[in-house]
Every structure is written in C-alpha cells, then in structure tokens.
PDB file of C-alpha atoms (C1' of nucleotides) in Angstrom:
ATOM      1  CA  UNK A  98     -29.188 -14.192 -12.414  1.00  0.00           C
ATOM      2  CA  UNK A  99     -26.687 -10.496 -10.829  1.00  0.00           C
ATOM      3  CA  UNK A 100     -23.321  -9.795 -13.381  1.00  0.00           C
ATOM      4  CA  UNK A 101     -20.978  -7.523 -11.474  1.00  0.00           C
ATOM      5  CA  UNK A 102     -17.869  -6.221 -13.146  1.00  0.00           C
ATOM      6  CA  UNK A 103     -14.599  -4.145 -11.769  1.00  0.00           C
ATOM      7  CA  UNK A 104     -12.468  -2.267 -14.339  1.00  0.00           C
ATOM      8  CA  UNK A 105     -10.119   0.226 -13.837  1.00  0.00           C
ATOM      9  CA  UNK A 106     -10.776   3.077 -16.131  1.00  0.00           C
ATOM     10  CA  UNK A 107      -7.306   4.664 -16.291  1.00  0.00           C
ATOM     11  CA  UNK A 108      -9.835   8.152 -16.707  1.00  0.00           C
ATOM     12  CA  UNK A 109     -12.744   8.143 -17.130  1.00  0.00           C
ATOM     13  CA  UNK A 110     -13.284  11.331 -19.203  1.00  0.00           C
ATOM     14  CA  UNK A 111     -10.310  10.020 -21.698  1.00  0.00           C
ATOM     15  CA  UNK A 112     -12.200   6.544 -21.884  1.00  0.00           C
ATOM     16  CA  UNK A 113     -16.024   7.696 -22.247  1.00  0.00           C
ATOM     17  CA  UNK A 114     -16.571   6.272 -24.934  1.00  0.00           C
ATOM     18  CA  UNK A 115     -15.164   2.513 -24.151  1.00  0.00           C
ATOM     19  CA  UNK A 116     -16.351   2.709 -21.084  1.00  0.00           C
ATOM     20  CA  UNK A 117     -20.290   2.953 -22.657  1.00  0.00           C
ATOM     21  CA  UNK A 118     -19.178   0.695 -25.511  1.00  0.00           C
ATOM     22  CA  UNK A 119     -18.240  -1.767 -22.762  1.00  0.00           C
ATOM     23  CA  UNK A 120     -20.980  -1.552 -20.769  1.00  0.00           C
ATOM     24  CA  UNK A 121     -23.584  -1.830 -23.302  1.00  0.00           C
ATOM     25  CA  UNK A 122     -22.048  -4.747 -24.696  1.00  0.00           C
ATOM     26  CA  UNK A 123     -21.253  -6.215 -21.398  1.00  0.00           C
ATOM     27  CA  UNK A 124     -24.202  -5.254 -19.547  1.00  0.00           C
ATOM     28  CA  UNK A 125     -23.347  -5.884 -16.165  1.00  0.00           C
ATOM     29  CA  UNK A 126     -25.650  -4.785 -13.388  1.00  0.00           C
ATOM     30  CA  UNK A 127     -23.237  -3.107 -10.832  1.00  0.00           C
ATOM     31  CA  UNK A 128     -19.487  -2.091 -12.507  1.00  0.00           C
ATOM     32  CA  UNK A 129     -17.349  -0.603 -10.277  1.00  0.00           C
ATOM     33  CA  UNK A 130     -14.750   1.445 -11.391  1.00  0.00           C
ATOM     34  CA  UNK A 131     -11.049   2.852 -10.496  1.00  0.00           C
ATOM     35  CA  UNK A 132      -9.192   5.668 -11.832  1.00  0.00           C
ATOM     36  CA  UNK A 133     -11.578   8.028 -13.117  1.00  0.00           C
ATOM     37  CA  UNK A 134      -9.494  10.628 -12.381  1.00  0.00           C
ATOM     38  CA  UNK A 135     -11.371  13.101 -11.757  1.00  0.00           C
ATOM     39  CA  UNK A 136     -14.075  15.247  -9.403  1.00  0.00           C
ATOM     40  CA  UNK A 137     -17.348  14.290  -8.345  1.00  0.00           C
ATOM     41  CA  UNK A 138     -18.383  17.160 -10.684  1.00  0.00           C
ATOM     42  CA  UNK A 139     -16.203  16.507 -13.435  1.00  0.00           C
ATOM     43  CA  UNK A 140     -17.802  12.958 -13.700  1.00  0.00           C
ATOM     44  CA  UNK A 141     -19.911  12.332 -17.047  1.00  0.00           C
ATOM     45  CA  UNK A 142     -22.767  11.204 -15.057  1.00  0.00           C
ATOM     46  CA  UNK A 143     -25.347  12.322 -17.406  1.00  0.00           C
ATOM     47  CA  UNK A 144     -24.298   9.269 -20.273  1.00  0.00           C
ATOM     48  CA  UNK A 145     -24.124   7.358 -17.499  1.00  0.00           C
ATOM     49  CA  UNK A 146     -27.502   7.527 -16.235  1.00  0.00           C
ATOM     50  CA  UNK A 147     -28.576   7.592 -19.945  1.00  0.00           C
ATOM     51  CA  UNK A 148     -27.878   3.676 -19.960  1.00  0.00           C
ATOM     52  CA  UNK A 149     -29.886   3.491 -16.948  1.00  0.00           C
ATOM     53  CA  UNK A 150     -26.775   3.367 -14.259  1.00  0.00           C
ATOM     54  CA  UNK A 151     -26.999   4.875 -10.880  1.00  0.00           C
ATOM     55  CA  UNK A 152     -24.035   6.137  -9.370  1.00  0.00           C
ATOM     56  CA  UNK A 153     -21.903   6.835  -6.379  1.00  0.00           C
ATOM     57  CA  UNK A 154     -18.802   7.911  -6.313  1.00  0.00           C
ATOM     58  CA  UNK A 155     -15.736   9.329  -4.873  1.00  0.00           C
ATOM     59  CA  UNK A 156     -13.508  11.534  -6.860  1.00  0.00           C
ATOM     60  CA  UNK A 157     -10.603  13.890  -7.168  1.00  0.00           C
ATOM     61  CA  UNK A 158      -8.626  15.780  -9.349  1.00  0.00           C
ATOM     62  CA  UNK A 159      -6.398  14.299 -11.720  1.00  0.00           C
ATOM     63  CA  UNK A 160      -5.383  11.149  -9.836  1.00  0.00           C
ATOM     64  CA  UNK A 161      -7.161   7.897  -8.294  1.00  0.00           C
ATOM     65  CA  UNK A 162     -10.801   8.173  -8.033  1.00  0.00           C
ATOM     66  CA  UNK A 163     -13.600   5.021  -7.453  1.00  0.00           C
ATOM     67  CA  UNK A 164     -17.104   4.801  -8.527  1.00  0.00           C
ATOM     68  CA  UNK A 165     -20.052   2.072  -8.069  1.00  0.00           C
ATOM     69  CA  UNK A 166     -22.388   2.435 -11.202  1.00  0.00           C
ATOM     70  CA  UNK A 167     -25.847   0.070 -10.504  1.00  0.00           C
ATOM     71  CA  UNK A 168     -29.101  -0.399 -11.733  1.00  0.00           C
ATOM     72  CA  UNK A 169     -30.541  -0.343  -9.127  1.00  0.00           C
ATOM     73  CA  UNK A 170     -30.108   1.994  -6.132  1.00  0.00           C
ATOM     74  CA  UNK A 171     -27.094   2.452  -4.472  1.00  0.00           C
ATOM     75  CA  UNK A 172     -26.920   3.480  -0.708  1.00  0.00           C
ATOM     76  CA  UNK A 173     -24.182   4.907  -0.252  1.00  0.00           C
ATOM     77  CA  UNK A 174     -22.221   3.107   3.359  1.00  0.00           C
ATOM     78  CA  UNK A 175     -18.104   4.205   3.183  1.00  0.00           C
ATOM     79  CA  UNK A 176     -16.012   7.257   0.575  1.00  0.00           C
ATOM     80  CA  UNK A 177     -13.038   5.969   2.605  1.00  0.00           C
ATOM     81  CA  UNK A 178     -10.917   3.524   3.780  1.00  0.00           C
ATOM     82  CA  UNK A 179     -11.494   3.595   8.076  1.00  0.00           C
ATOM     83  CA  UNK A 180      -7.775   3.776   9.997  1.00  0.00           C
ATOM     84  CA  UNK A 181      -6.182   6.807   8.718  1.00  0.00           C
ATOM     85  CA  UNK A 182      -7.588  10.541   8.738  1.00  0.00           C
ATOM     86  CA  UNK A 183      -4.642  11.385   6.930  1.00  0.00           C
ATOM     87  CA  UNK A 184      -5.010   9.596   3.966  1.00  0.00           C
ATOM     88  CA  UNK A 185      -7.290  11.851   1.426  1.00  0.00           C
ATOM     89  CA  UNK A 186      -5.805  10.210  -2.190  1.00  0.00           C
ATOM     90  CA  UNK A 187     -10.001   8.785  -3.223  1.00  0.00           C
ATOM     91  CA  UNK A 188      -9.238   5.231  -3.609  1.00  0.00           C
ATOM     92  CA  UNK A 189     -11.957   3.823  -1.620  1.00  0.00           C
ATOM     93  CA  UNK A 190     -16.030   2.934  -1.959  1.00  0.00           C
ATOM     94  CA  UNK A 191     -18.233   1.211  -0.293  1.00  0.00           C
ATOM     95  CA  UNK A 192     -22.122   0.771  -0.834  1.00  0.00           C
ATOM     96  CA  UNK A 193     -25.087  -1.592  -0.791  1.00  0.00           C
ATOM     97  CA  UNK A 194     -26.996  -2.449  -3.708  1.00  0.00           C
ATOM     98  CA  UNK A 195     -29.912  -4.126  -2.546  1.00  0.00           C
ATOM     99  CA  UNK A 196     -29.010  -7.261   0.049  1.00  0.00           C
ATOM    100  CA  UNK A 197     -25.202  -7.005  -1.434  1.00  0.00           C
ATOM    101  CA  UNK A 198     -22.652  -4.954  -0.275  1.00  0.00           C
ATOM    102  CA  UNK A 199     -19.915  -3.833  -3.018  1.00  0.00           C
ATOM    103  CA  UNK A 200     -17.278  -1.800  -2.570  1.00  0.00           C
ATOM    104  CA  UNK A 201     -14.709  -0.364  -5.235  1.00  0.00           C
ATOM    105  CA  UNK A 202     -11.287  -0.337  -4.271  1.00  0.00           C
ATOM    106  CA  UNK A 203      -7.972   1.145  -5.875  1.00  0.00           C
ATOM    107  CA  UNK A 204      -4.825  -0.111  -4.012  1.00  0.00           C
ATOM    108  CA  UNK A 205      -1.963   2.000  -4.439  1.00  0.00           C
ATOM    109  CA  UNK A 206       0.410   0.476  -6.970  1.00  0.00           C
ATOM    110  CA  UNK A 207       3.558   1.272  -4.529  1.00  0.00           C
ATOM    111  CA  UNK A 208       6.396   2.275  -7.178  1.00  0.00           C
ATOM    112  CA  UNK A 209       9.391  -0.004  -6.020  1.00  0.00           C
ATOM    113  CA  UNK A 210       9.444  -2.113  -3.222  1.00  0.00           C
ATOM    114  CA  UNK A 211      10.934  -0.239   0.385  1.00  0.00           C
ATOM    115  CA  UNK A 212       9.874   2.983  -1.354  1.00  0.00           C
ATOM    116  CA  UNK A 213       8.032   5.278   0.526  1.00  0.00           C
ATOM    117  CA  UNK A 214       4.943   4.346  -1.721  1.00  0.00           C
ATOM    118  CA  UNK A 215       5.273   0.955  -0.822  1.00  0.00           C
ATOM    119  CA  UNK A 216       5.256   1.167   2.630  1.00  0.00           C
ATOM    120  CA  UNK A 217       1.669   2.950   1.963  1.00  0.00           C
ATOM    121  CA  UNK A 218       0.788   0.093  -0.245  1.00  0.00           C
ATOM    122  CA  UNK A 219       1.493  -1.999   2.944  1.00  0.00           C
ATOM    123  CA  UNK A 220      -0.533   0.317   5.109  1.00  0.00           C
ATOM    124  CA  UNK A 221      -3.168   0.931   3.143  1.00  0.00           C
ATOM    125  CA  UNK A 222      -3.523  -3.805   2.431  1.00  0.00           C
ATOM    126  CA  UNK A 223      -3.377  -3.376   6.370  1.00  0.00           C
ATOM    127  CA  UNK A 224      -7.012  -1.054   6.755  1.00  0.00           C
ATOM    128  CA  UNK A 225      -8.226  -3.339   3.883  1.00  0.00           C
ATOM    129  CA  UNK A 226      -8.018  -6.045   5.920  1.00  0.00           C
ATOM    130  CA  UNK A 227      -9.229  -4.505   9.197  1.00  0.00           C
ATOM    131  CA  UNK A 228     -12.180  -4.064   6.880  1.00  0.00           C
ATOM    132  CA  UNK A 229     -13.053  -6.639   5.568  1.00  0.00           C
ATOM    133  CA  UNK A 230     -12.392  -8.036   9.163  1.00  0.00           C
ATOM    134  CA  UNK A 231     -15.486  -6.070  10.643  1.00  0.00           C
ATOM    135  CA  UNK A 232     -17.216  -6.898   7.355  1.00  0.00           C
ATOM    136  CA  UNK A 233     -17.294 -11.012   7.769  1.00  0.00           C
ATOM    137  CA  UNK A 234     -18.363 -10.712  11.538  1.00  0.00           C
ATOM    138  CA  UNK A 235     -21.554  -9.816   9.629  1.00  0.00           C
ATOM    139  CA  UNK A 236     -22.102 -12.820   8.175  1.00  0.00           C
ATOM    140  CA  UNK A 237     -23.771 -11.241   4.703  1.00  0.00           C
ATOM    141  CA  UNK A 238     -23.161 -11.386   1.108  1.00  0.00           C
ATOM    142  CA  UNK A 239     -20.307  -8.466   0.321  1.00  0.00           C
ATOM    143  CA  UNK A 240     -17.415  -8.036  -2.235  1.00  0.00           C
ATOM    144  CA  UNK A 241     -14.092  -6.244  -1.814  1.00  0.00           C
ATOM    145  CA  UNK A 242     -13.256  -5.114  -5.844  1.00  0.00           C
ATOM    146  CA  UNK A 243     -10.510  -3.236  -7.579  1.00  0.00           C
ATOM    147  CA  UNK A 244      -7.505  -3.133  -9.109  1.00  0.00           C
ATOM    148  CA  UNK A 245      -5.670  -4.689  -5.945  1.00  0.00           C
ATOM    149  CA  UNK A 246      -2.041  -3.851  -7.734  1.00  0.00           C
ATOM    150  CA  UNK A 247      -1.140  -7.086  -6.708  1.00  0.00           C
ATOM    151  CA  UNK A 248      -0.514 -10.540  -8.559  1.00  0.00           C
ATOM    152  CA  UNK A 249      -1.513 -13.278  -5.605  1.00  0.00           C
ATOM    153  CA  UNK A 250       0.535 -16.192  -7.438  1.00  0.00           C
ATOM    154  CA  UNK A 251       2.977 -17.029 -10.357  1.00  0.00           C
ATOM    155  CA  UNK A 252       0.135 -18.689 -12.080  1.00  0.00           C
ATOM    156  CA  UNK A 253      -1.022 -14.668 -11.973  1.00  0.00           C
ATOM    157  CA  UNK A 254       2.164 -13.437 -14.298  1.00  0.00           C
ATOM    158  CA  UNK A 255       3.265 -14.125 -17.716  1.00  0.00           C
ATOM    159  CA  UNK A 256       6.706 -14.040 -16.756  1.00  0.00           C
ATOM    160  CA  UNK A 257       7.230 -15.396 -12.777  1.00  0.00           C
ATOM    161  CA  UNK A 258      11.181 -15.128 -13.009  1.00  0.00           C
ATOM    162  CA  UNK A 259      11.240 -11.831 -14.927  1.00  0.00           C
ATOM    163  CA  UNK A 260       8.670 -10.403 -12.004  1.00  0.00           C
ATOM    164  CA  UNK A 261      10.379 -12.124  -9.365  1.00  0.00           C
ATOM    165  CA  UNK A 262      10.676 -10.286  -6.084  1.00  0.00           C
ATOM    166  CA  UNK A 263       9.321  -7.082  -8.584  1.00  0.00           C
ATOM    167  CA  UNK A 264       6.534  -4.625  -7.427  1.00  0.00           C
ATOM    168  CA  UNK A 265       3.054  -5.962  -6.904  1.00  0.00           C
ATOM    169  CA  UNK A 266       4.161  -9.610  -6.671  1.00  0.00           C
ATOM    170  CA  UNK A 267       6.401  -9.260  -4.007  1.00  0.00           C
ATOM    171  CA  UNK A 268       6.306 -11.802  -1.101  1.00  0.00           C
ATOM    172  CA  UNK A 269       5.087  -8.893   1.478  1.00  0.00           C
ATOM    173  CA  UNK A 270       2.067  -7.917  -1.053  1.00  0.00           C
ATOM    174  CA  UNK A 271       1.363 -11.312  -2.074  1.00  0.00           C
ATOM    175  CA  UNK A 272       1.076 -11.880   2.167  1.00  0.00           C
ATOM    176  CA  UNK A 273      -2.002  -9.353   2.738  1.00  0.00           C
ATOM    177  CA  UNK A 274      -3.887 -10.673   0.065  1.00  0.00           C
ATOM    178  CA  UNK A 275      -3.425 -14.491   0.768  1.00  0.00           C
ATOM    179  CA  UNK A 276      -4.534 -13.172   4.263  1.00  0.00           C
ATOM    180  CA  UNK A 277      -7.834 -12.318   2.670  1.00  0.00           C
ATOM    181  CA  UNK A 278      -8.103 -15.667   0.987  1.00  0.00           C
ATOM    182  CA  UNK A 279      -7.234 -17.358   4.477  1.00  0.00           C
ATOM    183  CA  UNK A 280      -9.977 -15.210   6.574  1.00  0.00           C
ATOM    184  CA  UNK A 281     -12.071 -16.433   4.052  1.00  0.00           C
ATOM    185  CA  UNK A 282     -12.981 -14.509   1.361  1.00  0.00           C
ATOM    186  CA  UNK A 283     -12.904 -16.094  -2.495  1.00  0.00           C
ATOM    187  CA  UNK A 284     -11.016 -15.457  -5.393  1.00  0.00           C
ATOM    188  CA  UNK A 285     -14.283 -15.270  -8.327  1.00  0.00           C
ATOM    189  CA  UNK A 286     -11.833 -15.890 -10.820  1.00  0.00           C
ATOM    190  CA  UNK A 287      -9.576 -18.097  -9.990  1.00  0.00           C
ATOM    191  CA  UNK A 288     -12.844 -20.086  -7.967  1.00  0.00           C
ATOM    192  CA  UNK A 289     -14.423 -20.616 -11.323  1.00  0.00           C
ATOM    193  CA  UNK A 290     -10.755 -21.419 -12.927  1.00  0.00           C
ATOM    194  CA  UNK A 291      -8.790 -23.111 -10.941  1.00  0.00           C
ATOM    195  CA  UNK A 292      -5.733 -23.292 -13.204  1.00  0.00           C
ATOM    196  CA  UNK A 293      -6.036 -21.213 -15.747  1.00  0.00           C
ATOM    197  CA  UNK A 294      -3.435 -18.358 -17.095  1.00  0.00           C
ATOM    198  CA  UNK A 295      -5.392 -14.889 -17.244  1.00  0.00           C
ATOM    199  CA  UNK A 296      -4.705 -11.139 -17.252  1.00  0.00           C
ATOM    200  CA  UNK A 297      -5.905  -8.314 -16.363  1.00  0.00           C
ATOM    201  CA  UNK A 298      -3.466  -5.550 -17.138  1.00  0.00           C
ATOM    202  CA  UNK A 299      -1.156  -5.192 -19.554  1.00  0.00           C
ATOM    203  CA  UNK A 300       1.132  -2.113 -19.303  1.00  0.00           C
ATOM    204  CA  UNK A 301       1.249   0.410 -22.324  1.00  0.00           C
ATOM    205  CA  UNK A 302       5.062  -0.248 -22.779  1.00  0.00           C
ATOM    206  CA  UNK A 303       7.083  -2.373 -24.999  1.00  0.00           C
ATOM    207  CA  UNK A 304       4.127  -3.592 -27.012  1.00  0.00           C
ATOM    208  CA  UNK A 305       2.699  -6.093 -23.709  1.00  0.00           C
ATOM    209  CA  UNK A 306      -0.648  -6.031 -25.140  1.00  0.00           C
ATOM    210  CA  UNK A 307       0.096  -7.508 -28.492  1.00  0.00           C
ATOM    211  CA  UNK A 308       2.880 -10.227 -26.703  1.00  0.00           C
ATOM    212  CA  UNK A 309       0.616 -11.087 -24.264  1.00  0.00           C
ATOM    213  CA  UNK A 310       2.469 -10.112 -21.535  1.00  0.00           C
ATOM    214  CA  UNK A 311       0.231  -9.170 -18.877  1.00  0.00           C
ATOM    215  CA  UNK A 312      -0.337  -9.583 -15.275  1.00  0.00           C
ATOM    216  CA  UNK A 313      -3.877 -10.193 -13.182  1.00  0.00           C
ATOM    217  CA  UNK A 314      -4.275  -7.621 -10.450  1.00  0.00           C
ATOM    218  CA  UNK A 315      -7.681  -6.793 -10.206  1.00  0.00           C
ATOM    219  CA  UNK A 316      -9.840  -9.041  -8.586  1.00  0.00           C
ATOM    220  CA  UNK A 317     -13.376  -9.842  -7.323  1.00  0.00           C
ATOM    221  CA  UNK A 318     -13.331 -10.899  -3.354  1.00  0.00           C
ATOM    222  CA  UNK A 319     -16.104 -12.227  -2.076  1.00  0.00           C
ATOM    223  CA  UNK A 320     -18.000 -13.003   1.190  1.00  0.00           C
ATOM    224  CA  UNK A 321     -18.320 -16.363   2.048  1.00  0.00           C
ATOM    225  CA  UNK A 322     -22.270 -15.414   1.696  1.00  0.00           C
ATOM    226  CA  UNK A 323     -21.297 -14.210  -1.502  1.00  0.00           C
ATOM    227  CA  UNK A 324     -20.042 -17.233  -2.793  1.00  0.00           C
ATOM    228  CA  UNK A 325     -22.572 -19.350  -2.002  1.00  0.00           C
ATOM    229  CA  UNK A 326     -24.139 -17.539  -4.417  1.00  0.00           C
ATOM    230  CA  UNK A 327     -21.120 -17.931  -7.418  1.00  0.00           C
ATOM    231  CA  UNK A 328     -22.391 -18.960 -10.079  1.00  0.00           C
ATOM    232  CA  UNK A 329     -19.589 -17.725 -13.210  1.00  0.00           C
ATOM    233  CA  UNK A 330     -16.688 -15.645 -13.560  1.00  0.00           C
ATOM    234  CA  UNK A 331     -14.025 -14.251 -15.749  1.00  0.00           C
ATOM    235  CA  UNK A 332     -12.278 -11.551 -17.627  1.00  0.00           C
ATOM    236  CA  UNK A 333     -12.978  -9.943 -20.867  1.00  0.00           C
ATOM    237  CA  UNK A 334      -9.835  -9.544 -22.887  1.00  0.00           C
ATOM    238  CA  UNK A 335     -12.401  -7.553 -25.615  1.00  0.00           C
ATOM    239  CA  UNK A 336     -12.020  -4.048 -23.784  1.00  0.00           C
ATOM    240  CA  UNK A 337      -8.193  -3.972 -24.363  1.00  0.00           C
ATOM    241  CA  UNK A 338      -8.023  -4.776 -27.659  1.00  0.00           C
ATOM    242  CA  UNK A 339     -10.029  -1.905 -28.677  1.00  0.00           C
ATOM    243  CA  UNK A 340      -8.694   1.709 -29.892  1.00  0.00           C
ATOM    244  CA  UNK A 341      -7.887   4.686 -26.783  1.00  0.00           C
ATOM    245  CA  UNK A 342      -8.214   1.215 -24.219  1.00  0.00           C
ATOM    246  CA  UNK A 343      -7.583   1.414 -20.584  1.00  0.00           C
ATOM    247  CA  UNK A 344      -3.803  -0.504 -20.021  1.00  0.00           C
ATOM    248  CA  UNK A 345      -6.633  -2.868 -17.526  1.00  0.00           C
ATOM    249  CA  UNK A 346      -9.491  -5.132 -18.360  1.00  0.00           C
ATOM    250  CA  UNK A 347     -12.676  -5.504 -16.844  1.00  0.00           C
ATOM    251  CA  UNK A 348     -13.000  -8.693 -14.768  1.00  0.00           C
ATOM    252  CA  UNK A 349     -16.586 -10.311 -14.126  1.00  0.00           C
ATOM    253  CA  UNK A 350     -18.874 -12.584 -12.015  1.00  0.00           C
ATOM    254  CA  UNK A 351     -22.498 -13.656 -11.599  1.00  0.00           C
ATOM    255  CA  UNK A 352     -24.367 -14.546  -8.525  1.00  0.00           C
ATOM    256  CA  UNK A 353     -27.576 -16.460  -8.703  1.00  0.00           C
ATOM    257  CA  UNK A 354     -30.206 -13.861  -7.467  1.00  0.00           C
ATOM    258  CA  UNK A 355     -30.047 -13.590  -2.819  1.00  0.00           C
ATOM    259  CA  UNK A 356     -33.146 -12.523  -1.532  1.00  0.00           C
ATOM    260  CA  UNK A 357     -34.553  -9.850  -1.432  1.00  0.00           C
TER     261      UNK A 357
ATOM    262  C1'  DA B 214      17.280  -2.228 -23.368  1.00  0.00           C
ATOM    263  C1'  DT B 215      16.371   0.500 -16.529  1.00  0.00           C
ATOM    264  C1'  DG B 216      14.049   1.285 -21.904  1.00  0.00           C
ATOM    265  C1'  DG B 217       9.017   1.330 -23.439  1.00  0.00           C
ATOM    266  C1'  DT B 218       3.473   4.508 -23.856  1.00  0.00           C
ATOM    267  C1'  DC B 219      -0.516   6.640 -21.645  1.00  0.00           C
ATOM    268  C1'  DG B 220      -3.228  10.642 -18.833  1.00  0.00           C
ATOM    269  C1'  DC B 221      -2.799  15.224 -16.595  1.00  0.00           C
ATOM    270  C1'  DG B 222      -2.355  19.745 -17.077  1.00  0.00           C
ATOM    271  C1'  DC B 223       1.703  21.942 -19.006  1.00  0.00           C
ATOM    272  C1'  DT B 224       6.558  20.042 -16.326  1.00  0.00           C
ATOM    273  C1'  DG B 225       7.305  16.440 -14.729  1.00  0.00           C
ATOM    274  C1'  DC B 226       4.357  12.693 -12.215  1.00  0.00           C
ATOM    275  C1'  DG B 227       2.051   8.438 -11.495  1.00  0.00           C
ATOM    276  C1'  DA B 228       1.261   4.675 -13.280  1.00  0.00           C
TER     277       DA B 228
END
DNA sequence: ATGGTCGCGCTGCGA
C-alpha cells in the first residue's frame, strides 16, 4: 500500500517542526507540499532527508513554492506548468515515483472575482486542464494534487449561502474543477466519502478553526489508472489544531501497489 | 463588523 498526501504548509521554514511531526506520525510514502515560501538554497533539506525523504522542489523567494518528498527516487519531469513562458511563479512541479506520476500544484488564490489575479487564476486553471488532457492520453496512473483554491461543491463549504459567488466557490472556478472530473479524474476524498462534510482549510481570522468555518480546497485528483488502485482517502485534521499550525491541513489517499 | 490573523521581511502585500 502506498500513501500519498498533500499539504499546503504556509512556509516550510516557519512550519518545520509541525511538518516533521506530521511526517513522523502520518508517514506518507509521497508528500506533495505547497507554499514552501523559500528558494531551493533555503529549503531545510537535511532535516527532511533525515526522515529518509528524497526531495524535488520548485522554489521562489518569499512566495509560492512547491515540493515533492518521497521515500523512493523521484524522476523530475517538469518544474512549471506549460503554456505561459511569462509565468514565473513557482506553482507546479511534476515527477515520477516508480510507475506513479505525481504533481504538486499551488493554484493561484485569485483574490477577488473579476480582479487581475482572478484572470491569472483562470488562465492557470485552463493550462492545468491542457496538461491533464496530455497526461490522460498516456493511460497511466497519475495524481494531480495540491491547493486548488476551489471548493468544488456546496458540500465543501461550511456556509454556502455566505460564500455564494465569492472567490474559491465562484461558478467559473467550479466549472474548471468539474471539467477535470468530467474528462476523467477522480476526487479521492469524495470518492471514499460521498456525503461527508470535510474541510482542509480554515482562515486564521475570526476564529474560523475554533468555529469549524472551513472549506475543502486541497485535493488529490486521480487518473483512471490511479483511481483503479484507490483504497482509502481522508483529511487529517490533527495538524491544524497544533500550535503554530498552517491554515491548511493534510489530505491523503492510499493506493494498492502497482507493478514495479 | 469589508473585520479578523498569519508569514515575509521591514513596508505593506498576499492569503
């Protein structure tokens, strides 16, 4: 059995103790991290390799940054989402671990519906669809995982009325996410828990965590060949309740072993 | 309550 987890850590340097504690207890075979908020040189690689993880990362000073940690060798495939050579944000890394292709993705937040940042988010989502289509043609197992900054359905929102039309739940963003599902990807958490209300992010403000005012915006999207192997999936709420927690918490799935 | 709280890095920006 192989356990794959995604976690927006909101700065790996500020979160190192929390992340190490989580890795020790959750023990994923592959961890996809987002918002490491540092360059490759600043990344605390020694501490993580001390837990037997190999590392592939796409870093940037101050903002964004994504990484793949794995207990088996990682073959780096891409460190940017194709389709916009002018996009210099560190938001996408893709690699292969054995026969499984994984991507760690940090979709732009979008700030406000209709803003310039929102248009950038929609462009990124369109480029992501193109990459998904390319990979689907190969008919191989892959997982597109990360912080999508989209709560796909009202079941993924603590108060759908209050959030109606807002960033992360707007119809245009949701239509992109549905398209990923419609062309063949499986939302691992929703496949295992069809009716559950589960969140992966709670705002630091307004006591959102204490009041469980969350959204489910972190997702593991499986190709058909990966979904064939899906055994279990869940959200690990424990890290969000710790001191100095990220505003996100990890989401994981388990696949039965593929052929070597 | 268009507020609230983090992280980065030194001033306000991004989330």
